[in-house]
Amino acid sequence: MRFGRRRDAAPAGDASPAGPSQTDVADPDVATDGAGAVPQPYGELGAPFDRRSPFYVGFVGGLGLLLAYWLFQALVGIGSVLMLVVVSFFLAAGLNPSVEFLERRGIRRSWACALVIVAALAMVALFVVAIVPVIADQIKALTDNAPTWLDQLEKNKEIQRLNDDYQVVDKVKDFVTDGKFISTLFGGALGFGLKIISALFNAFIILVLTLYFLASLKTTTHAIYRLAPASRRERVELLGDKVIHNIGGYVSGAFVVALCAGVSSLIFLEFTEVREYAVALAFVVAVLDVIPMIGATLGAVIVCAIAFATDVRSGIAAVIFYVVYQQVENYVIYPRVMGRTVDLPGAVIVIAALVGTALLGVVGALLAIPAAAAVLLVIREVVVKRQDLR
């Protein structure tokens, strides 16, 4: 008699892949009751903890406050390092247009970065070798002539009265003629040396970080863009590239504007009685002109004060020149250089510069305007357009 094999039976000689069933081997610690429930060997589970309990809310909230405070302290502790990173990124963004220009000429990005960095370092080295000794000599000449200018100021009756009451001019004269006032400004010889070493170290770190950021700018930004959702990634990439382009345009444009101020000041001062200090004063004007809003005015005030102390006619000429140049820079040079990259209302520029200066000093003033331009771009392209669709 022929019998059919059951469908659920395993073939002869085949071992069950799951091994013995749970009914074949009984667990002495776990036994099912009549209802089929599996009792726990160490007792029944309790009710979940009430997350609305005051103890739970207070405990978790306290842990959150402690964690936030620790993160704040860590951020404050590494603030100087973050500042170096931000400055390096802005410098890399400023040099990136030059790299892209070489890339469009068929040069690989690695070679283009190397060429731009070498050119920038060569310009810095040329400045140090050719200009710094001249500036040092002229600063020494300014220091030597400062007592003479103070003597001339004492001829004024009001200044004589103030000097008789408070000895202001005498104290300034003693401080300048001391010969050690430069080191005193930096906290003595040891403090001056430490600040020089710290400045050189920071310059080296900024140089290295700028090189890394410049070489891997596209890779870094694309890695950040991938953190955005796929549906919005393309828009995030376009906005991010536009922000970086604006930063680069602002940094390079600020140096162009400062260079125009320095060169024009140098040419003007060569025809005045302060021509022996022309290079040093032009350098001061160029450096201060990088600072938004107040930098150009500060440079003009310094030059005019020294010009008046040297020769009244030169002082009057300096005032007229800088009043005219300020108008040319504000209405001709600055709009043409910055118009394509930083499109900001005047009130926004003033507020951003004030806030940046209050937070981070001179560096904050330099970074405030491109940061404000980036925020305004995001508001225009994201927030405003989303509100228009409602």
mmCIF file of C-alpha atoms in Angstrom:
data_model
loop_
_atom_site.group_PDB
_atom_site.id
_atom_site.type_symbol
_atom_site.label_atom_id
_atom_site.label_comp_id
_atom_site.label_asym_id
_atom_site.label_seq_id
_atom_site.Cartn_x
_atom_site.Cartn_y
_atom_site.Cartn_z
ATOM 1 C CA MET A 1 0.000 0.000 0.000
ATOM 2 C CA ARG A 2 1.454 3.351 -1.080
ATOM 3 C CA PHE A 3 1.322 6.242 1.304
ATOM 4 C CA GLY A 4 1.931 9.857 0.413
ATOM 5 C CA ARG A 5 4.442 11.918 2.388
ATOM 6 C CA ARG A 6 3.133 14.784 4.474
ATOM 7 C CA ARG A 7 3.964 18.202 3.073
ATOM 8 C CA ASP A 8 5.115 19.576 6.412
ATOM 9 C CA ALA A 9 7.411 16.695 7.204
ATOM 10 C CA ALA A 10 11.104 17.103 6.577
ATOM 11 C CA PRO A 11 12.767 14.793 4.065
ATOM 12 C CA ALA A 12 14.618 11.829 5.398
ATOM 13 C CA GLY A 13 18.208 12.553 6.250
ATOM 14 C CA ASP A 14 17.671 16.346 6.310
ATOM 15 C CA ALA A 15 18.277 18.218 9.517
ATOM 16 C CA SER A 16 15.922 21.006 10.415
ATOM 17 C CA PRO A 17 17.727 24.349 9.991
ATOM 18 C CA ALA A 18 16.007 25.755 13.041
ATOM 19 C CA GLY A 19 17.181 22.938 15.253
ATOM 20 C CA PRO A 20 14.905 21.363 17.847
ATOM 21 C CA SER A 21 11.603 23.068 18.317
ATOM 22 C CA GLN A 22 10.696 24.896 21.482
ATOM 23 C CA THR A 23 8.291 22.106 22.401
ATOM 24 C CA ASP A 24 11.065 19.487 22.251
ATOM 25 C CA VAL A 25 13.340 21.263 24.760
ATOM 26 C CA ALA A 26 11.648 22.881 27.705
ATOM 27 C CA ASP A 27 13.147 25.795 29.596
ATOM 28 C CA PRO A 28 12.941 25.018 33.291
ATOM 29 C CA ASP A 29 12.821 28.743 34.181
ATOM 30 C CA VAL A 30 10.124 29.780 31.703
ATOM 31 C CA ALA A 31 6.834 27.971 31.632
ATOM 32 C CA THR A 32 3.667 29.021 29.925
ATOM 33 C CA ASP A 33 0.439 29.218 31.802
ATOM 34 C CA GLY A 34 -2.933 28.237 30.512
ATOM 35 C CA ALA A 35 -3.570 31.575 28.836
ATOM 36 C CA GLY A 36 -0.378 31.374 26.760
ATOM 37 C CA ALA A 37 1.378 34.307 28.492
ATOM 38 C CA VAL A 38 5.086 33.984 29.189
ATOM 39 C CA PRO A 39 5.848 35.087 32.758
ATOM 40 C CA GLN A 40 9.140 36.919 33.404
ATOM 41 C CA PRO A 41 11.742 34.991 35.412
ATOM 42 C CA TYR A 42 12.587 38.080 37.493
ATOM 43 C CA GLY A 43 9.118 39.435 38.009
ATOM 44 C CA GLU A 44 6.594 41.380 35.978
ATOM 45 C CA LEU A 45 7.609 44.654 34.268
ATOM 46 C CA GLY A 46 6.465 47.779 36.056
ATOM 47 C CA ALA A 47 4.575 50.698 34.616
ATOM 48 C CA PRO A 48 6.644 53.166 32.509
ATOM 49 C CA PHE A 49 8.053 56.173 34.348
ATOM 50 C CA ASP A 50 5.772 59.181 34.186
ATOM 51 C CA ARG A 51 7.553 61.713 31.990
ATOM 52 C CA ARG A 52 5.272 64.434 33.272
ATOM 53 C CA SER A 53 6.495 63.891 36.792
ATOM 54 C CA PRO A 54 8.051 67.045 38.339
ATOM 55 C CA PHE A 55 11.103 65.042 39.367
ATOM 56 C CA TYR A 56 11.635 63.716 35.841
ATOM 57 C CA VAL A 57 11.138 67.140 34.228
ATOM 58 C CA GLY A 58 13.445 68.853 36.713
ATOM 59 C CA PHE A 59 16.156 66.196 36.475
ATOM 60 C CA VAL A 60 16.235 66.101 32.665
ATOM 61 C CA GLY A 61 15.999 69.889 32.497
ATOM 62 C CA GLY A 62 18.912 70.244 34.912
ATOM 63 C CA LEU A 63 21.008 67.855 32.843
ATOM 64 C CA GLY A 64 20.185 69.901 29.742
ATOM 65 C CA LEU A 65 21.237 73.139 31.443
ATOM 66 C CA LEU A 66 24.507 71.589 32.614
ATOM 67 C CA LEU A 67 25.206 70.279 29.113
ATOM 68 C CA ALA A 68 24.439 73.672 27.558
ATOM 69 C CA TYR A 69 26.716 75.414 30.073
ATOM 70 C CA TRP A 70 29.523 72.927 29.385
ATOM 71 C CA LEU A 71 29.165 73.448 25.633
ATOM 72 C CA PHE A 72 29.225 77.222 26.138
ATOM 73 C CA GLN A 73 32.400 77.017 28.213
ATOM 74 C CA ALA A 74 33.998 74.743 25.608
ATOM 75 C CA LEU A 75 33.042 77.190 22.862
ATOM 76 C CA VAL A 76 34.546 80.087 24.823
ATOM 77 C CA GLY A 77 37.692 78.062 25.448
ATOM 78 C CA ILE A 78 38.239 77.368 21.758
ATOM 79 C CA GLY A 79 37.107 80.835 20.661
ATOM 80 C CA SER A 80 40.583 81.853 19.504
ATOM 81 C CA VAL A 81 40.918 78.665 17.452
ATOM 82 C CA LEU A 82 37.496 79.193 15.873
ATOM 83 C CA MET A 83 38.519 82.741 15.019
ATOM 84 C CA LEU A 84 41.584 81.458 13.175
ATOM 85 C CA VAL A 85 39.398 78.966 11.294
ATOM 86 C CA VAL A 86 36.884 81.660 10.296
ATOM 87 C CA VAL A 87 39.608 84.076 9.157
ATOM 88 C CA SER A 88 41.300 81.310 7.166
ATOM 89 C CA PHE A 89 38.024 80.368 5.486
ATOM 90 C CA PHE A 90 37.355 83.988 4.529
ATOM 91 C CA LEU A 91 40.859 84.339 3.116
ATOM 92 C CA ALA A 92 40.419 81.109 1.155
ATOM 93 C CA ALA A 93 37.108 82.396 -0.183
ATOM 94 C CA GLY A 94 38.835 85.650 -1.133
ATOM 95 C CA LEU A 95 41.584 83.819 -3.034
ATOM 96 C CA ASN A 96 39.153 81.356 -4.633
ATOM 97 C CA PRO A 97 38.193 83.688 -7.543
ATOM 98 C CA SER A 98 41.845 83.791 -8.595
ATOM 99 C CA VAL A 99 42.025 80.000 -8.437
ATOM 100 C CA GLU A 100 38.874 79.669 -10.528
ATOM 101 C CA PHE A 101 40.304 82.141 -13.033
ATOM 102 C CA LEU A 102 43.357 79.896 -13.493
ATOM 103 C CA GLU A 103 41.127 76.819 -13.685
ATOM 104 C CA ARG A 104 39.210 78.380 -16.562
ATOM 105 C CA ARG A 105 42.565 78.734 -18.332
ATOM 106 C CA GLY A 106 43.064 74.967 -18.200
ATOM 107 C CA ILE A 107 45.240 74.692 -15.057
ATOM 108 C CA ARG A 108 44.428 71.963 -12.555
ATOM 109 C CA ARG A 109 43.051 73.181 -9.230
ATOM 110 C CA SER A 110 45.986 71.824 -7.231
ATOM 111 C CA TRP A 111 48.464 73.738 -9.390
ATOM 112 C CA ALA A 112 46.224 76.798 -9.438
ATOM 113 C CA CYS A 113 46.079 76.815 -5.613
ATOM 114 C CA ALA A 114 49.852 76.462 -5.416
ATOM 115 C CA LEU A 115 50.392 79.340 -7.850
ATOM 116 C CA VAL A 116 47.966 81.632 -6.003
ATOM 117 C CA ILE A 117 49.494 80.847 -2.602
ATOM 118 C CA VAL A 118 53.038 81.364 -3.905
ATOM 119 C CA ALA A 119 52.017 84.681 -5.491
ATOM 120 C CA ALA A 120 50.362 85.842 -2.254
ATOM 121 C CA LEU A 121 53.413 84.857 -0.177
ATOM 122 C CA ALA A 122 55.709 86.576 -2.674
ATOM 123 C CA MET A 123 53.713 89.787 -2.356
ATOM 124 C CA VAL A 124 53.869 89.601 1.445
ATOM 125 C CA ALA A 125 57.621 88.927 1.350
ATOM 126 C CA LEU A 126 58.148 91.815 -1.072
ATOM 127 C CA PHE A 127 56.197 94.094 1.228
ATOM 128 C CA VAL A 128 58.207 93.001 4.276
ATOM 129 C CA VAL A 129 61.575 93.428 2.531
ATOM 130 C CA ALA A 130 60.847 96.678 0.715
ATOM 131 C CA ILE A 131 58.334 98.536 2.863
ATOM 132 C CA VAL A 132 58.815 97.510 6.488
ATOM 133 C CA PRO A 133 62.301 99.065 6.864
ATOM 134 C CA VAL A 134 61.015 102.306 5.363
ATOM 135 C CA ILE A 135 58.017 102.285 7.678
ATOM 136 C CA ALA A 136 60.259 101.589 10.683
ATOM 137 C CA ASP A 137 62.551 104.512 9.793
ATOM 138 C CA GLN A 138 59.626 106.849 9.288
ATOM 139 C CA ILE A 139 57.989 105.798 12.554
ATOM 140 C CA LYS A 140 61.298 106.559 14.290
ATOM 141 C CA ALA A 141 61.332 109.971 12.602
ATOM 142 C CA LEU A 142 57.768 110.576 13.759
ATOM 143 C CA THR A 143 58.777 109.660 17.297
ATOM 144 C CA ASP A 144 61.794 111.960 17.225
ATOM 145 C CA ASN A 145 59.740 114.891 15.950
ATOM 146 C CA ALA A 146 56.815 114.357 18.321
ATOM 147 C CA PRO A 147 58.345 116.513 21.132
ATOM 148 C CA THR A 148 58.754 119.410 18.673
ATOM 149 C CA TRP A 149 55.108 119.173 17.693
ATOM 150 C CA LEU A 150 54.100 119.085 21.350
ATOM 151 C CA ASP A 151 56.172 122.215 21.957
ATOM 152 C CA GLN A 152 54.279 123.911 19.164
ATOM 153 C CA LEU A 153 51.000 122.879 20.729
ATOM 154 C CA GLU A 154 52.031 124.464 24.009
ATOM 155 C CA LYS A 155 51.995 127.874 22.318
ATOM 156 C CA ASN A 156 48.218 127.710 22.273
ATOM 157 C CA LYS A 157 46.738 129.476 25.318
ATOM 158 C CA GLU A 158 44.065 126.859 25.995
ATOM 159 C CA ILE A 159 46.566 124.023 25.760
ATOM 160 C CA GLN A 160 48.945 125.962 28.031
ATOM 161 C CA ARG A 161 46.196 126.308 30.614
ATOM 162 C CA LEU A 162 45.365 122.598 30.443
ATOM 163 C CA ASN A 163 49.041 121.706 30.708
ATOM 164 C CA ASP A 164 49.487 123.982 33.747
ATOM 165 C CA ASP A 165 46.510 122.356 35.474
ATOM 166 C CA TYR A 166 46.966 118.704 34.480
ATOM 167 C CA GLN A 167 50.457 118.462 32.884
ATOM 168 C CA VAL A 168 48.959 116.615 29.914
ATOM 169 C CA VAL A 169 51.531 117.703 27.332
ATOM 170 C CA ASP A 170 54.423 117.104 29.708
ATOM 171 C CA LYS A 171 53.268 113.552 30.439
ATOM 172 C CA VAL A 172 52.815 112.771 26.747
ATOM 173 C CA LYS A 173 56.251 114.222 25.976
ATOM 174 C CA ASP A 174 57.905 112.145 28.694
ATOM 175 C CA PHE A 175 56.115 109.030 27.497
ATOM 176 C CA VAL A 176 57.179 109.508 23.870
ATOM 177 C CA THR A 177 60.772 110.455 24.601
ATOM 178 C CA ASP A 178 61.254 107.574 27.023
ATOM 179 C CA GLY A 179 62.513 105.291 24.253
ATOM 180 C CA LYS A 180 60.704 102.269 25.685
ATOM 181 C CA PHE A 181 57.127 103.283 25.077
ATOM 182 C CA ILE A 182 56.632 100.750 22.283
ATOM 183 C CA SER A 183 57.528 97.821 24.530
ATOM 184 C CA THR A 184 55.487 99.403 27.340
ATOM 185 C CA LEU A 185 52.426 99.344 25.109
ATOM 186 C CA PHE A 186 52.791 95.572 24.825
ATOM 187 C CA GLY A 187 53.483 94.912 28.525
ATOM 188 C CA GLY A 188 57.266 95.207 28.646
ATOM 189 C CA ALA A 189 60.027 93.454 26.749
ATOM 190 C CA LEU A 190 58.834 89.964 27.706
ATOM 191 C CA GLY A 191 55.247 90.736 26.797
ATOM 192 C CA PHE A 192 56.327 92.278 23.509
ATOM 193 C CA GLY A 193 58.362 89.184 22.623
ATOM 194 C CA LEU A 194 55.520 86.845 23.534
ATOM 195 C CA LYS A 195 53.069 88.811 21.427
ATOM 196 C CA ILE A 196 55.451 88.682 18.456
ATOM 197 C CA ILE A 197 55.786 84.898 18.820
ATOM 198 C CA SER A 198 52.026 84.502 19.198
ATOM 199 C CA ALA A 199 51.401 86.639 16.108
ATOM 200 C CA LEU A 200 53.870 84.602 14.044
ATOM 201 C CA PHE A 201 52.317 81.336 15.247
ATOM 202 C CA ASN A 202 48.803 82.551 14.416
ATOM 203 C CA ALA A 203 49.996 83.710 11.002
ATOM 204 C CA PHE A 204 51.459 80.255 10.323
ATOM 205 C CA ILE A 205 48.231 78.530 11.410
ATOM 206 C CA ILE A 206 46.159 80.849 9.218
ATOM 207 C CA LEU A 207 48.473 80.170 6.272
ATOM 208 C CA VAL A 208 48.178 76.390 6.656
ATOM 209 C CA LEU A 209 44.408 76.455 7.147
ATOM 210 C CA THR A 210 43.962 78.810 4.209
ATOM 211 C CA LEU A 211 45.935 76.455 2.002
ATOM 212 C CA TYR A 212 43.844 73.460 3.094
ATOM 213 C CA PHE A 213 40.556 75.331 2.675
ATOM 214 C CA LEU A 214 41.587 76.651 -0.729
ATOM 215 C CA ALA A 215 42.687 73.240 -2.010
ATOM 216 C CA SER A 216 39.608 71.373 -0.755
ATOM 217 C CA LEU A 217 36.983 74.112 -0.923
ATOM 218 C CA LYS A 218 34.726 72.287 -3.379
ATOM 219 C CA THR A 219 35.105 68.948 -1.596
ATOM 220 C CA THR A 220 34.342 70.505 1.776
ATOM 221 C CA THR A 221 31.310 72.442 0.607
ATOM 222 C CA HIS A 222 29.865 69.456 -1.285
ATOM 223 C CA ALA A 223 30.270 67.277 1.811
ATOM 224 C CA ILE A 224 28.326 69.875 3.805
ATOM 225 C CA TYR A 225 25.663 70.121 1.104
ATOM 226 C CA ARG A 226 25.039 66.363 1.300
ATOM 227 C CA LEU A 227 23.711 66.859 4.819
ATOM 228 C CA ALA A 228 20.659 68.566 3.286
ATOM 229 C CA PRO A 229 17.656 66.445 2.162
ATOM 230 C CA ALA A 230 17.887 65.177 -1.406
ATOM 231 C CA SER A 231 14.776 67.140 -2.424
ATOM 232 C CA ARG A 232 16.415 70.417 -1.376
ATOM 233 C CA ARG A 233 20.075 69.638 -2.017
ATOM 234 C CA GLU A 234 20.286 71.363 -5.388
ATOM 235 C CA ARG A 235 18.841 74.595 -3.996
ATOM 236 C CA VAL A 236 21.145 74.428 -0.972
ATOM 237 C CA GLU A 237 24.153 73.997 -3.277
ATOM 238 C CA LEU A 238 23.163 77.018 -5.380
ATOM 239 C CA LEU A 239 22.638 79.210 -2.318
ATOM 240 C CA GLY A 240 25.840 77.986 -0.657
ATOM 241 C CA ASP A 241 27.942 78.605 -3.759
ATOM 242 C CA LYS A 242 26.431 82.080 -4.073
ATOM 243 C CA VAL A 243 27.302 82.873 -0.437
ATOM 244 C CA ILE A 244 30.905 81.722 -0.913
ATOM 245 C CA HIS A 245 31.135 83.748 -4.119
ATOM 246 C CA ASN A 246 29.886 86.837 -2.267
ATOM 247 C CA ILE A 247 32.411 86.318 0.531
ATOM 248 C CA GLY A 248 35.253 85.959 -1.938
ATOM 249 C CA GLY A 249 34.149 89.031 -3.838
ATOM 250 C CA TYR A 250 33.906 91.085 -0.671
ATOM 251 C CA VAL A 251 37.341 90.047 0.642
ATOM 252 C CA SER A 252 39.094 90.711 -2.645
ATOM 253 C CA GLY A 253 37.105 93.910 -3.161
ATOM 254 C CA ALA A 254 38.015 95.206 0.311
ATOM 255 C CA PHE A 255 41.711 94.784 -0.491
ATOM 256 C CA VAL A 256 41.255 96.580 -3.819
ATOM 257 C CA VAL A 257 39.530 99.522 -2.111
ATOM 258 C CA ALA A 258 42.243 99.660 0.579
ATOM 259 C CA LEU A 259 44.946 99.566 -2.094
ATOM 260 C CA CYS A 260 43.325 102.502 -3.890
ATOM 261 C CA ALA A 261 43.237 104.472 -0.634
ATOM 262 C CA GLY A 262 46.878 103.708 0.153
ATOM 263 C CA VAL A 263 48.221 104.499 -3.319
ATOM 264 C CA SER A 264 46.247 107.735 -3.628
ATOM 265 C CA SER A 265 47.406 108.822 -0.158
ATOM 266 C CA LEU A 266 51.015 108.036 -1.044
ATOM 267 C CA ILE A 267 50.825 110.109 -4.223
ATOM 268 C CA PHE A 268 49.190 113.038 -2.405
ATOM 269 C CA LEU A 269 51.578 113.032 0.554
ATOM 270 C CA GLU A 270 54.589 113.154 -1.760
ATOM 271 C CA PHE A 271 53.579 116.746 -2.643
ATOM 272 C CA THR A 272 53.217 117.919 0.970
ATOM 273 C CA GLU A 273 55.589 118.803 3.781
ATOM 274 C CA VAL A 274 55.109 115.350 5.347
ATOM 275 C CA ARG A 275 56.599 113.554 2.356
ATOM 276 C CA GLU A 276 59.277 111.963 4.540
ATOM 277 C CA TYR A 277 56.492 110.051 6.326
ATOM 278 C CA ALA A 278 54.478 109.363 3.181
ATOM 279 C CA VAL A 279 55.026 105.585 3.029
ATOM 280 C CA ALA A 280 54.227 104.988 6.706
ATOM 281 C CA LEU A 281 51.120 107.177 6.638
ATOM 282 C CA ALA A 282 49.882 105.652 3.362
ATOM 283 C CA PHE A 283 50.319 102.196 4.879
ATOM 284 C CA VAL A 284 48.286 103.252 7.937
ATOM 285 C CA VAL A 285 45.523 104.586 5.685
ATOM 286 C CA ALA A 286 45.435 101.364 3.620
ATOM 287 C CA VAL A 287 45.282 99.102 6.696
ATOM 288 C CA LEU A 288 42.577 101.155 8.403
ATOM 289 C CA ASP A 289 40.557 101.453 5.193
ATOM 290 C CA VAL A 290 39.887 97.704 5.339
ATOM 291 C CA ILE A 291 37.741 98.350 8.433
ATOM 292 C CA PRO A 292 34.207 99.182 7.262
ATOM 293 C CA MET A 293 32.566 102.483 8.064
ATOM 294 C CA ILE A 294 35.116 104.100 10.367
ATOM 295 C CA GLY A 295 38.458 102.853 9.017
ATOM 296 C CA ALA A 296 38.884 105.420 6.273
ATOM 297 C CA THR A 297 37.895 108.253 8.623
ATOM 298 C CA LEU A 298 40.387 107.135 11.263
ATOM 299 C CA GLY A 299 43.193 107.024 8.712
ATOM 300 C CA ALA A 300 42.291 110.487 7.419
ATOM 301 C CA VAL A 301 42.204 111.930 10.962
ATOM 302 C CA ILE A 302 45.667 110.538 11.746
ATOM 303 C CA VAL A 303 47.200 111.905 8.552
ATOM 304 C CA CYS A 304 45.548 115.301 8.933
ATOM 305 C CA ALA A 305 46.685 115.619 12.556
ATOM 306 C CA ILE A 306 50.303 114.892 11.649
ATOM 307 C CA ALA A 307 50.071 117.214 8.640
ATOM 308 C CA PHE A 308 48.737 120.077 10.781
ATOM 309 C CA ALA A 309 51.486 119.504 13.345
ATOM 310 C CA THR A 310 54.098 119.689 10.579
ATOM 311 C CA ASP A 311 52.715 122.484 8.416
ATOM 312 C CA VAL A 312 49.351 124.269 8.529
ATOM 313 C CA ARG A 313 49.056 124.460 4.748
ATOM 314 C CA SER A 314 49.738 120.733 4.440
ATOM 315 C CA GLY A 315 47.067 120.079 7.072
ATOM 316 C CA ILE A 316 44.486 122.128 5.182
ATOM 317 C CA ALA A 317 45.415 120.385 1.946
ATOM 318 C CA ALA A 318 45.098 116.989 3.657
ATOM 319 C CA VAL A 319 41.620 117.837 4.950
ATOM 320 C CA ILE A 320 40.468 118.932 1.484
ATOM 321 C CA PHE A 321 42.028 115.862 -0.172
ATOM 322 C CA TYR A 322 40.456 113.322 2.190
ATOM 323 C CA VAL A 323 37.040 114.987 2.104
ATOM 324 C CA VAL A 324 37.081 114.752 -1.696
ATOM 325 C CA TYR A 325 38.555 111.244 -1.706
ATOM 326 C CA GLN A 326 35.928 109.994 0.751
ATOM 327 C CA GLN A 327 33.197 111.085 -1.653
ATOM 328 C CA VAL A 328 34.944 109.425 -4.589
ATOM 329 C CA GLU A 329 35.464 106.206 -2.647
ATOM 330 C CA ASN A 330 31.917 106.093 -1.264
ATOM 331 C CA TYR A 331 30.112 106.894 -4.517
ATOM 332 C CA VAL A 332 32.468 105.668 -7.268
ATOM 333 C CA ILE A 333 35.079 103.134 -6.135
ATOM 334 C CA TYR A 334 33.173 101.212 -3.475
ATOM 335 C CA PRO A 335 29.924 100.738 -5.478
ATOM 336 C CA ARG A 336 31.814 99.586 -8.566
ATOM 337 C CA VAL A 337 33.973 97.124 -6.637
ATOM 338 C CA MET A 338 31.358 95.819 -4.201
ATOM 339 C CA GLY A 339 28.133 96.293 -6.159
ATOM 340 C CA ARG A 340 28.207 92.875 -7.776
ATOM 341 C CA THR A 341 28.945 90.904 -4.631
ATOM 342 C CA VAL A 342 27.565 92.749 -1.581
ATOM 343 C CA ASP A 343 24.163 94.236 -2.312
ATOM 344 C CA LEU A 344 23.155 95.625 1.080
ATOM 345 C CA PRO A 345 21.205 98.701 2.173
ATOM 346 C CA GLY A 346 23.230 101.344 3.966
ATOM 347 C CA ALA A 347 21.388 100.839 7.258
ATOM 348 C CA VAL A 348 22.129 97.107 7.202
ATOM 349 C CA ILE A 349 25.845 97.786 6.617
ATOM 350 C CA VAL A 350 25.990 100.170 9.574
ATOM 351 C CA ILE A 351 24.115 97.812 11.916
ATOM 352 C CA ALA A 352 26.164 94.770 10.831
ATOM 353 C CA ALA A 353 29.440 96.626 11.315
ATOM 354 C CA LEU A 354 28.405 97.848 14.774
ATOM 355 C CA VAL A 355 27.278 94.392 15.889
ATOM 356 C CA GLY A 356 30.391 92.724 14.491
ATOM 357 C CA THR A 357 32.663 95.243 16.191
ATOM 358 C CA ALA A 358 30.880 94.778 19.520
ATOM 359 C CA LEU A 359 31.177 90.985 19.316
ATOM 360 C CA LEU A 360 34.617 90.367 17.816
ATOM 361 C CA GLY A 361 36.329 93.729 17.521
ATOM 362 C CA VAL A 362 38.110 94.584 14.271
ATOM 363 C CA VAL A 363 37.811 91.019 12.949
ATOM 364 C CA GLY A 364 34.082 91.114 13.604
ATOM 365 C CA ALA A 365 33.782 94.369 11.675
ATOM 366 C CA LEU A 366 35.574 92.779 8.724
ATOM 367 C CA LEU A 367 33.393 89.665 8.737
ATOM 368 C CA ALA A 368 30.096 91.347 9.569
ATOM 369 C CA ILE A 369 29.229 92.693 6.120
ATOM 370 C CA PRO A 370 29.656 89.445 4.114
ATOM 371 C CA ALA A 371 27.889 87.550 6.916
ATOM 372 C CA ALA A 372 24.989 90.015 6.754
ATOM 373 C CA ALA A 373 24.900 89.652 2.958
ATOM 374 C CA ALA A 374 24.700 85.860 3.324
ATOM 375 C CA VAL A 375 21.874 86.100 5.877
ATOM 376 C CA LEU A 376 19.971 88.566 3.701
ATOM 377 C CA LEU A 377 20.368 86.281 0.667
ATOM 378 C CA VAL A 378 18.929 83.326 2.596
ATOM 379 C CA ILE A 379 16.039 85.451 3.861
ATOM 380 C CA ARG A 380 15.234 86.659 0.354
ATOM 381 C CA GLU A 381 15.449 83.256 -1.308
ATOM 382 C CA VAL A 382 13.925 81.082 1.416
ATOM 383 C CA VAL A 383 11.845 82.969 3.942
ATOM 384 C CA VAL A 384 10.344 85.627 1.667
ATOM 385 C CA LYS A 385 9.535 83.229 -1.174
ATOM 386 C CA ARG A 386 7.952 80.762 1.251
ATOM 387 C CA GLN A 387 5.791 83.555 2.625
ATOM 388 C CA ASP A 388 4.787 84.560 -0.911
ATOM 389 C CA LEU A 389 3.400 81.069 -1.537
ATOM 390 C CA ARG A 390 1.002 81.265 1.403
#
